């Protein structure tokens, strides 16, 4: 866009110490999608769940350094005091905010594997380092926005497609699932579009062994 408008890119660069500290702390090098199977004990996870794993250079190079990875999780910012019916209605109709959580990845993964006893798979996304950086800059810009959460269209899975569309808008990934965005359909779409290599399973085997 800057090339089309003939704008000097140097004029658009503004130093932001807070952003610099955030990027240095997360140190994004590689992105993966984590898919957790369906969880019927929680109706909002009845169709499974997806989140992004953000790897630093250390965790990308060595699976044993997973403590250097963080999880980017989009979820519903619901009111736990609401009963199930109210909670479900508000989640379907955009009455709750879309909450962005950035947490240590091992703790997030352990919740699914150990607390919920759900299977999970991690797939590295075929993105360039520059695209990873741009996606994280977009996350910085949007992470504090109060956007509505919709259970079927603006959820954990749709936000991952939206982030990829930021750096590869020509593929229109999100618009390819116009009616309902289900985590399993998102993984299948990313596989169809050649974003996913084989799943990363050695780490899961190690965590299962530790859990048992």
mmCIF file with all atom_site columns, C-alpha atoms in Angstrom:
data_model
loop_
_atom_site.group_PDB
_atom_site.id
_atom_site.type_symbol
_atom_site.label_atom_id
_atom_site.label_alt_id
_atom_site.label_comp_id
_atom_site.label_asym_id
_atom_site.label_entity_id
_atom_site.label_seq_id
_atom_site.pdbx_PDB_ins_code
_atom_site.Cartn_x
_atom_site.Cartn_y
_atom_site.Cartn_z
_atom_site.occupancy
_atom_site.B_iso_or_equiv
_atom_site.pdbx_formal_charge
_atom_site.auth_seq_id
_atom_site.auth_comp_id
_atom_site.auth_asym_id
_atom_site.auth_atom_id
_atom_site.pdbx_PDB_model_num
ATOM 1   C CA . UNK A 1 1   ? 0.000   0.000   0.000  1.00 0.00 ? 1   UNK A CA 1
ATOM 2   C CA . UNK A 1 2   ? 2.823   2.431   0.818  1.00 0.00 ? 2   UNK A CA 1
ATOM 3   C CA . UNK A 1 3   ? 4.373   1.694   -2.580 1.00 0.00 ? 3   UNK A CA 1
ATOM 4   C CA . UNK A 1 4   ? 1.048   2.314   -4.335 1.00 0.00 ? 4   UNK A CA 1
ATOM 5   C CA . UNK A 1 5   ? 0.580   5.652   -2.583 1.00 0.00 ? 5   UNK A CA 1
ATOM 6   C CA . UNK A 1 6   ? 4.259   6.586   -3.028 1.00 0.00 ? 6   UNK A CA 1
ATOM 7   C CA . UNK A 1 7   ? 4.694   7.196   0.707  1.00 0.00 ? 7   UNK A CA 1
ATOM 8   C CA . UNK A 1 8   ? 8.148   7.275   2.246  1.00 0.00 ? 8   UNK A CA 1
ATOM 9   C CA . UNK A 1 9   ? 8.097   4.343   4.696  1.00 0.00 ? 9   UNK A CA 1
ATOM 10  C CA . UNK A 1 10  ? 10.658  6.072   6.923  1.00 0.00 ? 10  UNK A CA 1
ATOM 11  C CA . UNK A 1 11  ? 8.094   8.780   7.673  1.00 0.00 ? 11  UNK A CA 1
ATOM 12  C CA . UNK A 1 12  ? 5.689   6.162   9.041  1.00 0.00 ? 12  UNK A CA 1
ATOM 13  C CA . UNK A 1 13  ? 8.129   4.755   11.601 1.00 0.00 ? 13  UNK A CA 1
ATOM 14  C CA . UNK A 1 14  ? 7.500   5.974   15.147 1.00 0.00 ? 14  UNK A CA 1
ATOM 15  C CA . UNK A 1 15  ? 9.435   4.643   18.109 1.00 0.00 ? 15  UNK A CA 1
ATOM 16  C CA . UNK A 1 16  ? 7.223   3.148   20.828 1.00 0.00 ? 16  UNK A CA 1
ATOM 17  C CA . UNK A 1 17  ? 9.155   1.904   23.891 1.00 0.00 ? 17  UNK A CA 1
ATOM 18  C CA . UNK A 1 18  ? 6.155   -0.038  25.199 1.00 0.00 ? 18  UNK A CA 1
ATOM 19  C CA . UNK A 1 19  ? 5.729   -1.865  21.881 1.00 0.00 ? 19  UNK A CA 1
ATOM 20  C CA . UNK A 1 20  ? 9.462   -2.533  21.662 1.00 0.00 ? 20  UNK A CA 1
ATOM 21  C CA . UNK A 1 21  ? 9.494   -4.044  25.158 1.00 0.00 ? 21  UNK A CA 1
ATOM 22  C CA . UNK A 1 22  ? 6.454   -6.213  24.348 1.00 0.00 ? 22  UNK A CA 1
ATOM 23  C CA . UNK A 1 23  ? 7.972   -7.514  21.111 1.00 0.00 ? 23  UNK A CA 1
ATOM 24  C CA . UNK A 1 24  ? 11.298  -8.223  22.813 1.00 0.00 ? 24  UNK A CA 1
ATOM 25  C CA . UNK A 1 25  ? 9.576   -10.109 25.612 1.00 0.00 ? 25  UNK A CA 1
ATOM 26  C CA . UNK A 1 26  ? 7.508   -12.285 23.269 1.00 0.00 ? 26  UNK A CA 1
ATOM 27  C CA . UNK A 1 27  ? 10.281  -12.490 20.625 1.00 0.00 ? 27  UNK A CA 1
ATOM 28  C CA . UNK A 1 28  ? 7.985   -13.853 17.882 1.00 0.00 ? 28  UNK A CA 1
ATOM 29  C CA . UNK A 1 29  ? 9.818   -16.033 15.400 1.00 0.00 ? 29  UNK A CA 1
ATOM 30  C CA . UNK A 1 30  ? 7.297   -18.677 14.374 1.00 0.00 ? 30  UNK A CA 1
ATOM 31  C CA . UNK A 1 31  ? 3.542   -19.240 14.638 1.00 0.00 ? 31  UNK A CA 1
ATOM 32  C CA . UNK A 1 32  ? 1.669   -22.513 15.010 1.00 0.00 ? 32  UNK A CA 1
ATOM 33  C CA . UNK A 1 33  ? -1.997  -23.342 15.386 1.00 0.00 ? 33  UNK A CA 1
ATOM 34  C CA . UNK A 1 34  ? -2.961  -25.548 18.301 1.00 0.00 ? 34  UNK A CA 1
ATOM 35  C CA . UNK A 1 35  ? -6.169  -27.563 17.956 1.00 0.00 ? 35  UNK A CA 1
ATOM 36  C CA . UNK A 1 36  ? -7.802  -29.003 21.084 1.00 0.00 ? 36  UNK A CA 1
ATOM 37  C CA . UNK A 1 37  ? -10.497 -31.597 20.589 1.00 0.00 ? 37  UNK A CA 1
ATOM 38  C CA . UNK A 1 38  ? -14.151 -31.157 21.484 1.00 0.00 ? 38  UNK A CA 1
ATOM 39  C CA . UNK A 1 39  ? -14.953 -30.703 25.170 1.00 0.00 ? 39  UNK A CA 1
ATOM 40  C CA . UNK A 1 40  ? -18.588 -31.429 25.998 1.00 0.00 ? 40  UNK A CA 1
ATOM 41  C CA . UNK A 1 41  ? -18.244 -30.325 29.633 1.00 0.00 ? 41  UNK A CA 1
ATOM 42  C CA . UNK A 1 42  ? -18.036 -26.766 28.301 1.00 0.00 ? 42  UNK A CA 1
ATOM 43  C CA . UNK A 1 43  ? -20.688 -25.976 25.644 1.00 0.00 ? 43  UNK A CA 1
ATOM 44  C CA . UNK A 1 44  ? -18.530 -23.164 24.237 1.00 0.00 ? 44  UNK A CA 1
ATOM 45  C CA . UNK A 1 45  ? -15.850 -25.760 23.440 1.00 0.00 ? 45  UNK A CA 1
ATOM 46  C CA . UNK A 1 46  ? -18.268 -28.359 22.108 1.00 0.00 ? 46  UNK A CA 1
ATOM 47  C CA . UNK A 1 47  ? -16.888 -27.795 18.602 1.00 0.00 ? 47  UNK A CA 1
ATOM 48  C CA . UNK A 1 48  ? -13.240 -27.864 19.795 1.00 0.00 ? 48  UNK A CA 1
ATOM 49  C CA . UNK A 1 49  ? -10.887 -24.921 20.265 1.00 0.00 ? 49  UNK A CA 1
ATOM 50  C CA . UNK A 1 50  ? -7.953  -23.317 18.493 1.00 0.00 ? 50  UNK A CA 1
ATOM 51  C CA . UNK A 1 51  ? -5.264  -20.895 19.585 1.00 0.00 ? 51  UNK A CA 1
ATOM 52  C CA . UNK A 1 52  ? -1.912  -19.667 18.323 1.00 0.00 ? 52  UNK A CA 1
ATOM 53  C CA . UNK A 1 53  ? 1.427   -20.765 19.695 1.00 0.00 ? 53  UNK A CA 1
ATOM 54  C CA . UNK A 1 54  ? 4.058   -18.048 19.377 1.00 0.00 ? 54  UNK A CA 1
ATOM 55  C CA . UNK A 1 55  ? 7.581   -19.412 19.352 1.00 0.00 ? 55  UNK A CA 1
ATOM 56  C CA . UNK A 1 56  ? 10.739  -17.468 20.063 1.00 0.00 ? 56  UNK A CA 1
ATOM 57  C CA . UNK A 1 57  ? 14.000  -18.489 18.398 1.00 0.00 ? 57  UNK A CA 1
ATOM 58  C CA . UNK A 1 58  ? 14.781  -20.688 21.383 1.00 0.00 ? 58  UNK A CA 1
ATOM 59  C CA . UNK A 1 59  ? 11.504  -22.659 21.433 1.00 0.00 ? 59  UNK A CA 1
ATOM 60  C CA . UNK A 1 60  ? 11.366  -22.873 17.633 1.00 0.00 ? 60  UNK A CA 1
ATOM 61  C CA . UNK A 1 61  ? 14.811  -24.445 17.505 1.00 0.00 ? 61  UNK A CA 1
ATOM 62  C CA . UNK A 1 62  ? 14.448  -26.798 20.483 1.00 0.00 ? 62  UNK A CA 1
ATOM 63  C CA . UNK A 1 63  ? 11.130  -28.357 21.668 1.00 0.00 ? 63  UNK A CA 1
ATOM 64  C CA . UNK A 1 64  ? 12.570  -28.691 25.185 1.00 0.00 ? 64  UNK A CA 1
ATOM 65  C CA . UNK A 1 65  ? 12.600  -24.875 25.361 1.00 0.00 ? 65  UNK A CA 1
ATOM 66  C CA . UNK A 1 66  ? 8.799   -24.718 25.166 1.00 0.00 ? 66  UNK A CA 1
ATOM 67  C CA . UNK A 1 67  ? 8.784   -22.470 28.239 1.00 0.00 ? 67  UNK A CA 1
ATOM 68  C CA . UNK A 1 68  ? 9.956   -19.708 25.885 1.00 0.00 ? 68  UNK A CA 1
ATOM 69  C CA . UNK A 1 69  ? 6.729   -19.999 23.847 1.00 0.00 ? 69  UNK A CA 1
ATOM 70  C CA . UNK A 1 70  ? 3.516   -18.098 24.576 1.00 0.00 ? 70  UNK A CA 1
ATOM 71  C CA . UNK A 1 71  ? -0.106  -18.746 23.684 1.00 0.00 ? 71  UNK A CA 1
ATOM 72  C CA . UNK A 1 72  ? -2.359  -16.241 21.939 1.00 0.00 ? 72  UNK A CA 1
ATOM 73  C CA . UNK A 1 73  ? -5.902  -17.196 22.833 1.00 0.00 ? 73  UNK A CA 1
ATOM 74  C CA . UNK A 1 74  ? -9.133  -15.621 21.629 1.00 0.00 ? 74  UNK A CA 1
ATOM 75  C CA . UNK A 1 75  ? -12.063 -16.417 23.879 1.00 0.00 ? 75  UNK A CA 1
ATOM 76  C CA . UNK A 1 76  ? -15.309 -15.028 25.179 1.00 0.00 ? 76  UNK A CA 1
ATOM 77  C CA . UNK A 1 77  ? -15.085 -12.466 27.963 1.00 0.00 ? 77  UNK A CA 1
ATOM 78  C CA . UNK A 1 78  ? -18.235 -13.779 29.578 1.00 0.00 ? 78  UNK A CA 1
ATOM 79  C CA . UNK A 1 79  ? -19.703 -13.110 32.984 1.00 0.00 ? 79  UNK A CA 1
ATOM 80  C CA . UNK A 1 80  ? -19.302 -16.258 35.138 1.00 0.00 ? 80  UNK A CA 1
ATOM 81  C CA . UNK A 1 81  ? -22.267 -15.133 37.259 1.00 0.00 ? 81  UNK A CA 1
ATOM 82  C CA . UNK A 1 82  ? -24.636 -15.546 34.302 1.00 0.00 ? 82  UNK A CA 1
ATOM 83  C CA . UNK A 1 83  ? -26.482 -18.851 34.194 1.00 0.00 ? 83  UNK A CA 1
ATOM 84  C CA . UNK A 1 84  ? -25.989 -21.208 31.264 1.00 0.00 ? 84  UNK A CA 1
ATOM 85  C CA . UNK A 1 85  ? -28.959 -19.997 29.219 1.00 0.00 ? 85  UNK A CA 1
ATOM 86  C CA . UNK A 1 86  ? -28.042 -16.308 29.582 1.00 0.00 ? 86  UNK A CA 1
ATOM 87  C CA . UNK A 1 87  ? -24.385 -17.078 28.913 1.00 0.00 ? 87  UNK A CA 1
ATOM 88  C CA . UNK A 1 88  ? -25.220 -19.007 25.740 1.00 0.00 ? 88  UNK A CA 1
ATOM 89  C CA . UNK A 1 89  ? -27.588 -16.334 24.420 1.00 0.00 ? 89  UNK A CA 1
ATOM 90  C CA . UNK A 1 90  ? -25.105 -13.531 25.053 1.00 0.00 ? 90  UNK A CA 1
ATOM 91  C CA . UNK A 1 91  ? -22.321 -15.552 23.399 1.00 0.00 ? 91  UNK A CA 1
ATOM 92  C CA . UNK A 1 92  ? -24.468 -16.115 20.309 1.00 0.00 ? 92  UNK A CA 1
ATOM 93  C CA . UNK A 1 93  ? -25.616 -12.510 19.996 1.00 0.00 ? 93  UNK A CA 1
ATOM 94  C CA . UNK A 1 94  ? -22.428 -10.522 20.601 1.00 0.00 ? 94  UNK A CA 1
ATOM 95  C CA . UNK A 1 95  ? -23.320 -9.367  24.102 1.00 0.00 ? 95  UNK A CA 1
ATOM 96  C CA . UNK A 1 96  ? -19.876 -10.329 25.426 1.00 0.00 ? 96  UNK A CA 1
ATOM 97  C CA . UNK A 1 97  ? -16.467 -9.005  24.399 1.00 0.00 ? 97  UNK A CA 1
ATOM 98  C CA . UNK A 1 98  ? -13.921 -11.027 22.450 1.00 0.00 ? 98  UNK A CA 1
ATOM 99  C CA . UNK A 1 99  ? -11.165 -11.452 25.034 1.00 0.00 ? 99  UNK A CA 1
ATOM 100 C CA . UNK A 1 100 ? -7.516  -11.769 23.962 1.00 0.00 ? 100 UNK A CA 1
ATOM 101 C CA . UNK A 1 101 ? -5.297  -13.713 26.366 1.00 0.00 ? 101 UNK A CA 1
ATOM 102 C CA . UNK A 1 102 ? -1.503  -13.971 26.062 1.00 0.00 ? 102 UNK A CA 1
ATOM 103 C CA . UNK A 1 103 ? -0.141  -16.576 28.468 1.00 0.00 ? 103 UNK A CA 1
ATOM 104 C CA . UNK A 1 104 ? 2.820   -18.958 28.833 1.00 0.00 ? 104 UNK A CA 1
ATOM 105 C CA . UNK A 1 105 ? 2.173   -21.750 26.345 1.00 0.00 ? 105 UNK A CA 1
ATOM 106 C CA . UNK A 1 106 ? 3.067   -24.728 28.613 1.00 0.00 ? 106 UNK A CA 1
ATOM 107 C CA . UNK A 1 107 ? 0.447   -23.716 31.186 1.00 0.00 ? 107 UNK A CA 1
ATOM 108 C CA . UNK A 1 108 ? -2.196  -23.235 28.519 1.00 0.00 ? 108 UNK A CA 1
ATOM 109 C CA . UNK A 1 109 ? -1.422  -26.603 26.892 1.00 0.00 ? 109 UNK A CA 1
ATOM 110 C CA . UNK A 1 110 ? -1.357  -28.386 30.253 1.00 0.00 ? 110 UNK A CA 1
ATOM 111 C CA . UNK A 1 111 ? -4.868  -27.111 30.952 1.00 0.00 ? 111 UNK A CA 1
ATOM 112 C CA . UNK A 1 112 ? -6.203  -28.909 27.902 1.00 0.00 ? 112 UNK A CA 1
ATOM 113 C CA . UNK A 1 113 ? -4.127  -32.081 28.294 1.00 0.00 ? 113 UNK A CA 1
ATOM 114 C CA . UNK A 1 114 ? -4.214  -32.504 32.058 1.00 0.00 ? 114 UNK A CA 1
ATOM 115 C CA . UNK A 1 115 ? -7.153  -30.600 33.519 1.00 0.00 ? 115 UNK A CA 1
ATOM 116 C CA . UNK A 1 116 ? -9.638  -31.156 30.693 1.00 0.00 ? 116 UNK A CA 1
ATOM 117 C CA . UNK A 1 117 ? -8.097  -34.453 29.461 1.00 0.00 ? 117 UNK A CA 1
ATOM 118 C CA . UNK A 1 118 ? -8.444  -33.346 25.848 1.00 0.00 ? 118 UNK A CA 1
ATOM 119 C CA . UNK A 1 119 ? -6.239  -34.387 22.949 1.00 0.00 ? 119 UNK A CA 1
ATOM 120 C CA . UNK A 1 120 ? -4.374  -31.553 21.230 1.00 0.00 ? 120 UNK A CA 1
ATOM 121 C CA . UNK A 1 121 ? -2.336  -31.163 18.057 1.00 0.00 ? 121 UNK A CA 1
ATOM 122 C CA . UNK A 1 122 ? 0.074   -28.409 17.070 1.00 0.00 ? 122 UNK A CA 1
ATOM 123 C CA . UNK A 1 123 ? 0.703   -27.448 13.429 1.00 0.00 ? 123 UNK A CA 1
ATOM 124 C CA . UNK A 1 124 ? 3.357   -24.960 12.371 1.00 0.00 ? 124 UNK A CA 1
ATOM 125 C CA . UNK A 1 125 ? 2.002   -22.315 10.017 1.00 0.00 ? 125 UNK A CA 1
ATOM 126 C CA . UNK A 1 126 ? 3.917   -21.751 6.803  1.00 0.00 ? 126 UNK A CA 1
ATOM 127 C CA . UNK A 1 127 ? 4.556   -18.043 7.307  1.00 0.00 ? 127 UNK A CA 1
ATOM 128 C CA . UNK A 1 128 ? 7.699   -16.023 6.689  1.00 0.00 ? 128 UNK A CA 1
ATOM 129 C CA . UNK A 1 129 ? 9.460   -14.301 9.622  1.00 0.00 ? 129 UNK A CA 1
ATOM 130 C CA . UNK A 1 130 ? 8.357   -10.940 8.222  1.00 0.00 ? 130 UNK A CA 1
ATOM 131 C CA . UNK A 1 131 ? 4.726   -12.113 8.148  1.00 0.00 ? 131 UNK A CA 1
ATOM 132 C CA . UNK A 1 132 ? 5.000   -13.348 11.737 1.00 0.00 ? 132 UNK A CA 1
ATOM 133 C CA . UNK A 1 133 ? 6.301   -9.946  12.801 1.00 0.00 ? 133 UNK A CA 1
ATOM 134 C CA . UNK A 1 134 ? 3.499   -8.135  10.958 1.00 0.00 ? 134 UNK A CA 1
ATOM 135 C CA . UNK A 1 135 ? 0.841   -10.351 12.524 1.00 0.00 ? 135 UNK A CA 1
ATOM 136 C CA . UNK A 1 136 ? 2.183   -9.634  15.998 1.00 0.00 ? 136 UNK A CA 1
ATOM 137 C CA . UNK A 1 137 ? 2.233   -5.903  15.304 1.00 0.00 ? 137 UNK A CA 1
ATOM 138 C CA . UNK A 1 138 ? -1.430  -6.205  14.321 1.00 0.00 ? 138 UNK A CA 1
ATOM 139 C CA . UNK A 1 139 ? -2.136  -8.099  17.559 1.00 0.00 ? 139 UNK A CA 1
ATOM 140 C CA . UNK A 1 140 ? -0.538  -5.228  19.463 1.00 0.00 ? 140 UNK A CA 1
ATOM 141 C CA . UNK A 1 141 ? -2.816  -2.752  17.733 1.00 0.00 ? 141 UNK A CA 1
ATOM 142 C CA . UNK A 1 142 ? -6.000  -4.719  18.410 1.00 0.00 ? 142 UNK A CA 1
ATOM 143 C CA . UNK A 1 143 ? -5.407  -6.571  21.686 1.00 0.00 ? 143 UNK A CA 1
ATOM 144 C CA . UNK A 1 144 ? -7.119  -3.937  23.843 1.00 0.00 ? 144 UNK A CA 1
ATOM 145 C CA . UNK A 1 145 ? -10.098 -3.301  21.582 1.00 0.00 ? 145 UNK A CA 1
ATOM 146 C CA . UNK A 1 146 ? -13.513 -4.240  22.950 1.00 0.00 ? 146 UNK A CA 1
ATOM 147 C CA . UNK A 1 147 ? -14.887 -6.167  19.994 1.00 0.00 ? 147 UNK A CA 1
ATOM 148 C CA . UNK A 1 148 ? -18.011 -8.353  20.269 1.00 0.00 ? 148 UNK A CA 1
ATOM 149 C CA . UNK A 1 149 ? -17.713 -12.121 20.483 1.00 0.00 ? 149 UNK A CA 1
ATOM 150 C CA . UNK A 1 150 ? -20.071 -14.211 18.357 1.00 0.00 ? 150 UNK A CA 1
ATOM 151 C CA . UNK A 1 151 ? -20.027 -17.953 18.987 1.00 0.00 ? 151 UNK A CA 1
ATOM 152 C CA . UNK A 1 152 ? -20.368 -18.943 15.320 1.00 0.00 ? 152 UNK A CA 1
ATOM 153 C CA . UNK A 1 153 ? -18.671 -16.159 13.362 1.00 0.00 ? 153 UNK A CA 1
ATOM 154 C CA . UNK A 1 154 ? -16.264 -14.149 15.577 1.00 0.00 ? 154 UNK A CA 1
ATOM 155 C CA . UNK A 1 155 ? -14.597 -16.712 17.771 1.00 0.00 ? 155 UNK A CA 1
ATOM 156 C CA . UNK A 1 156 ? -11.274 -18.406 18.527 1.00 0.00 ? 156 UNK A CA 1
ATOM 157 C CA . UNK A 1 157 ? -11.016 -19.872 15.019 1.00 0.00 ? 157 UNK A CA 1
ATOM 158 C CA . UNK A 1 158 ? -12.161 -16.897 12.952 1.00 0.00 ? 158 UNK A CA 1
ATOM 159 C CA . UNK A 1 159 ? -9.565  -14.637 14.556 1.00 0.00 ? 159 UNK A CA 1
ATOM 160 C CA . UNK A 1 160 ? -6.730  -16.892 13.403 1.00 0.00 ? 160 UNK A CA 1
ATOM 161 C CA . UNK A 1 161 ? -7.928  -16.652 9.809  1.00 0.00 ? 161 UNK A CA 1
ATOM 162 C CA . UNK A 1 162 ? -8.336  -12.900 10.205 1.00 0.00 ? 162 UNK A CA 1
ATOM 163 C CA . UNK A 1 163 ? -4.724  -12.565 11.361 1.00 0.00 ? 163 UNK A CA 1
ATOM 164 C CA . UNK A 1 164 ? -3.438  -14.516 8.361  1.00 0.00 ? 164 UNK A CA 1
ATOM 165 C CA . UNK A 1 165 ? -5.599  -12.382 6.066  1.00 0.00 ? 165 UNK A CA 1
ATOM 166 C CA . UNK A 1 166 ? -3.699  -9.354  7.389  1.00 0.00 ? 166 UNK A CA 1
ATOM 167 C CA . UNK A 1 167 ? -0.488  -10.534 5.725  1.00 0.00 ? 167 UNK A CA 1
ATOM 168 C CA . UNK A 1 168 ? -2.004  -12.483 2.803  1.00 0.00 ? 168 UNK A CA 1
ATOM 169 C CA . UNK A 1 169 ? -5.212  -10.640 1.953  1.00 0.00 ? 169 UNK A CA 1
ATOM 170 C CA . UNK A 1 170 ? -5.328  -12.024 -1.564 1.00 0.00 ? 170 UNK A CA 1
ATOM 171 C CA . UNK A 1 171 ? -6.392  -15.461 -0.267 1.00 0.00 ? 171 UNK A CA 1
ATOM 172 C CA . UNK A 1 172 ? -9.471  -14.213 1.619  1.00 0.00 ? 172 UNK A CA 1
ATOM 173 C CA . UNK A 1 173 ? -9.342  -17.132 4.047  1.00 0.00 ? 173 UNK A CA 1
ATOM 174 C CA . UNK A 1 174 ? -12.028 -15.908 6.416  1.00 0.00 ? 174 UNK A CA 1
ATOM 175 C CA . UNK A 1 175 ? -14.535 -15.249 3.631  1.00 0.00 ? 175 UNK A CA 1
ATOM 176 C CA . UNK A 1 176 ? -14.212 -18.876 2.533  1.00 0.00 ? 176 UNK A CA 1
ATOM 177 C CA . UNK A 1 177 ? -16.176 -19.875 5.655  1.00 0.00 ? 177 UNK A CA 1
ATOM 178 C CA . UNK A 1 178 ? -19.089 -17.438 5.430  1.00 0.00 ? 178 UNK A CA 1
ATOM 179 C CA . UNK A 1 179 ? -21.743 -19.055 7.630  1.00 0.00 ? 179 UNK A CA 1
ATOM 180 C CA . UNK A 1 180 ? -20.058 -20.602 10.648 1.00 0.00 ? 180 UNK A CA 1
ATOM 181 C CA . UNK A 1 181 ? -16.393 -20.727 11.596 1.00 0.00 ? 181 UNK A CA 1
ATOM 182 C CA . UNK A 1 182 ? -15.693 -24.060 13.300 1.00 0.00 ? 182 UNK A CA 1
ATOM 183 C CA . UNK A 1 183 ? -12.168 -24.913 14.546 1.00 0.00 ? 183 UNK A CA 1
ATOM 184 C CA . UNK A 1 184 ? -11.968 -28.208 12.637 1.00 0.00 ? 184 UNK A CA 1
ATOM 185 C CA . UNK A 1 185 ? -13.033 -26.457 9.417  1.00 0.00 ? 185 UNK A CA 1
ATOM 186 C CA . UNK A 1 186 ? -10.342 -23.825 9.949  1.00 0.00 ? 186 UNK A CA 1
ATOM 187 C CA . UNK A 1 187 ? -7.633  -26.466 10.326 1.00 0.00 ? 187 UNK A CA 1
ATOM 188 C CA . UNK A 1 188 ? -8.916  -28.215 7.199  1.00 0.00 ? 188 UNK A CA 1
ATOM 189 C CA . UNK A 1 189 ? -8.949  -24.943 5.263  1.00 0.00 ? 189 UNK A CA 1
ATOM 190 C CA . UNK A 1 190 ? -5.401  -24.114 6.313  1.00 0.00 ? 190 UNK A CA 1
ATOM 191 C CA . UNK A 1 191 ? -4.327  -27.594 5.247  1.00 0.00 ? 191 UNK A CA 1
ATOM 192 C CA . UNK A 1 192 ? -6.081  -27.203 1.889  1.00 0.00 ? 192 UNK A CA 1
ATOM 193 C CA . UNK A 1 193 ? -4.299  -23.884 1.363  1.00 0.00 ? 193 UNK A CA 1
ATOM 194 C CA . UNK A 1 194 ? -0.913  -25.518 2.124  1.00 0.00 ? 194 UNK A CA 1
ATOM 195 C CA . UNK A 1 195 ? -0.299  -23.671 5.382  1.00 0.00 ? 195 UNK A CA 1
ATOM 196 C CA . UNK A 1 196 ? 0.195   -26.810 7.481  1.00 0.00 ? 196 UNK A CA 1
ATOM 197 C CA . UNK A 1 197 ? 2.950   -29.419 7.474  1.00 0.00 ? 197 UNK A CA 1
ATOM 198 C CA . UNK A 1 198 ? 2.698   -32.564 9.598  1.00 0.00 ? 198 UNK A CA 1
ATOM 199 C CA . UNK A 1 199 ? 1.484   -32.086 13.201 1.00 0.00 ? 199 UNK A CA 1
ATOM 200 C CA . UNK A 1 200 ? 4.017   -31.701 15.958 1.00 0.00 ? 200 UNK A CA 1
ATOM 201 C CA . UNK A 1 201 ? 3.474   -34.805 18.124 1.00 0.00 ? 201 UNK A CA 1
ATOM 202 C CA . UNK A 1 202 ? 6.686   -35.618 20.072 1.00 0.00 ? 202 UNK A CA 1
ATOM 203 C CA . UNK A 1 203 ? 5.915   -32.910 22.620 1.00 0.00 ? 203 UNK A CA 1
ATOM 204 C CA . UNK A 1 204 ? 2.395   -34.246 23.130 1.00 0.00 ? 204 UNK A CA 1
ATOM 205 C CA . UNK A 1 205 ? 3.747   -37.743 23.758 1.00 0.00 ? 205 UNK A CA 1
ATOM 206 C CA . UNK A 1 206 ? 6.140   -36.361 26.372 1.00 0.00 ? 206 UNK A CA 1
ATOM 207 C CA . UNK A 1 207 ? 3.372   -34.434 28.103 1.00 0.00 ? 207 UNK A CA 1
ATOM 208 C CA . UNK A 1 208 ? 1.081   -37.469 28.115 1.00 0.00 ? 208 UNK A CA 1
ATOM 209 C CA . UNK A 1 209 ? 3.849   -39.525 29.682 1.00 0.00 ? 209 UNK A CA 1
ATOM 210 C CA . UNK A 1 210 ? 4.334   -36.867 32.347 1.00 0.00 ? 210 UNK A CA 1
ATOM 211 C CA . UNK A 1 211 ? 0.605   -36.728 33.033 1.00 0.00 ? 211 UNK A CA 1
ATOM 212 C CA . UNK A 1 212 ? 0.277   -40.497 33.452 1.00 0.00 ? 212 UNK A CA 1
#
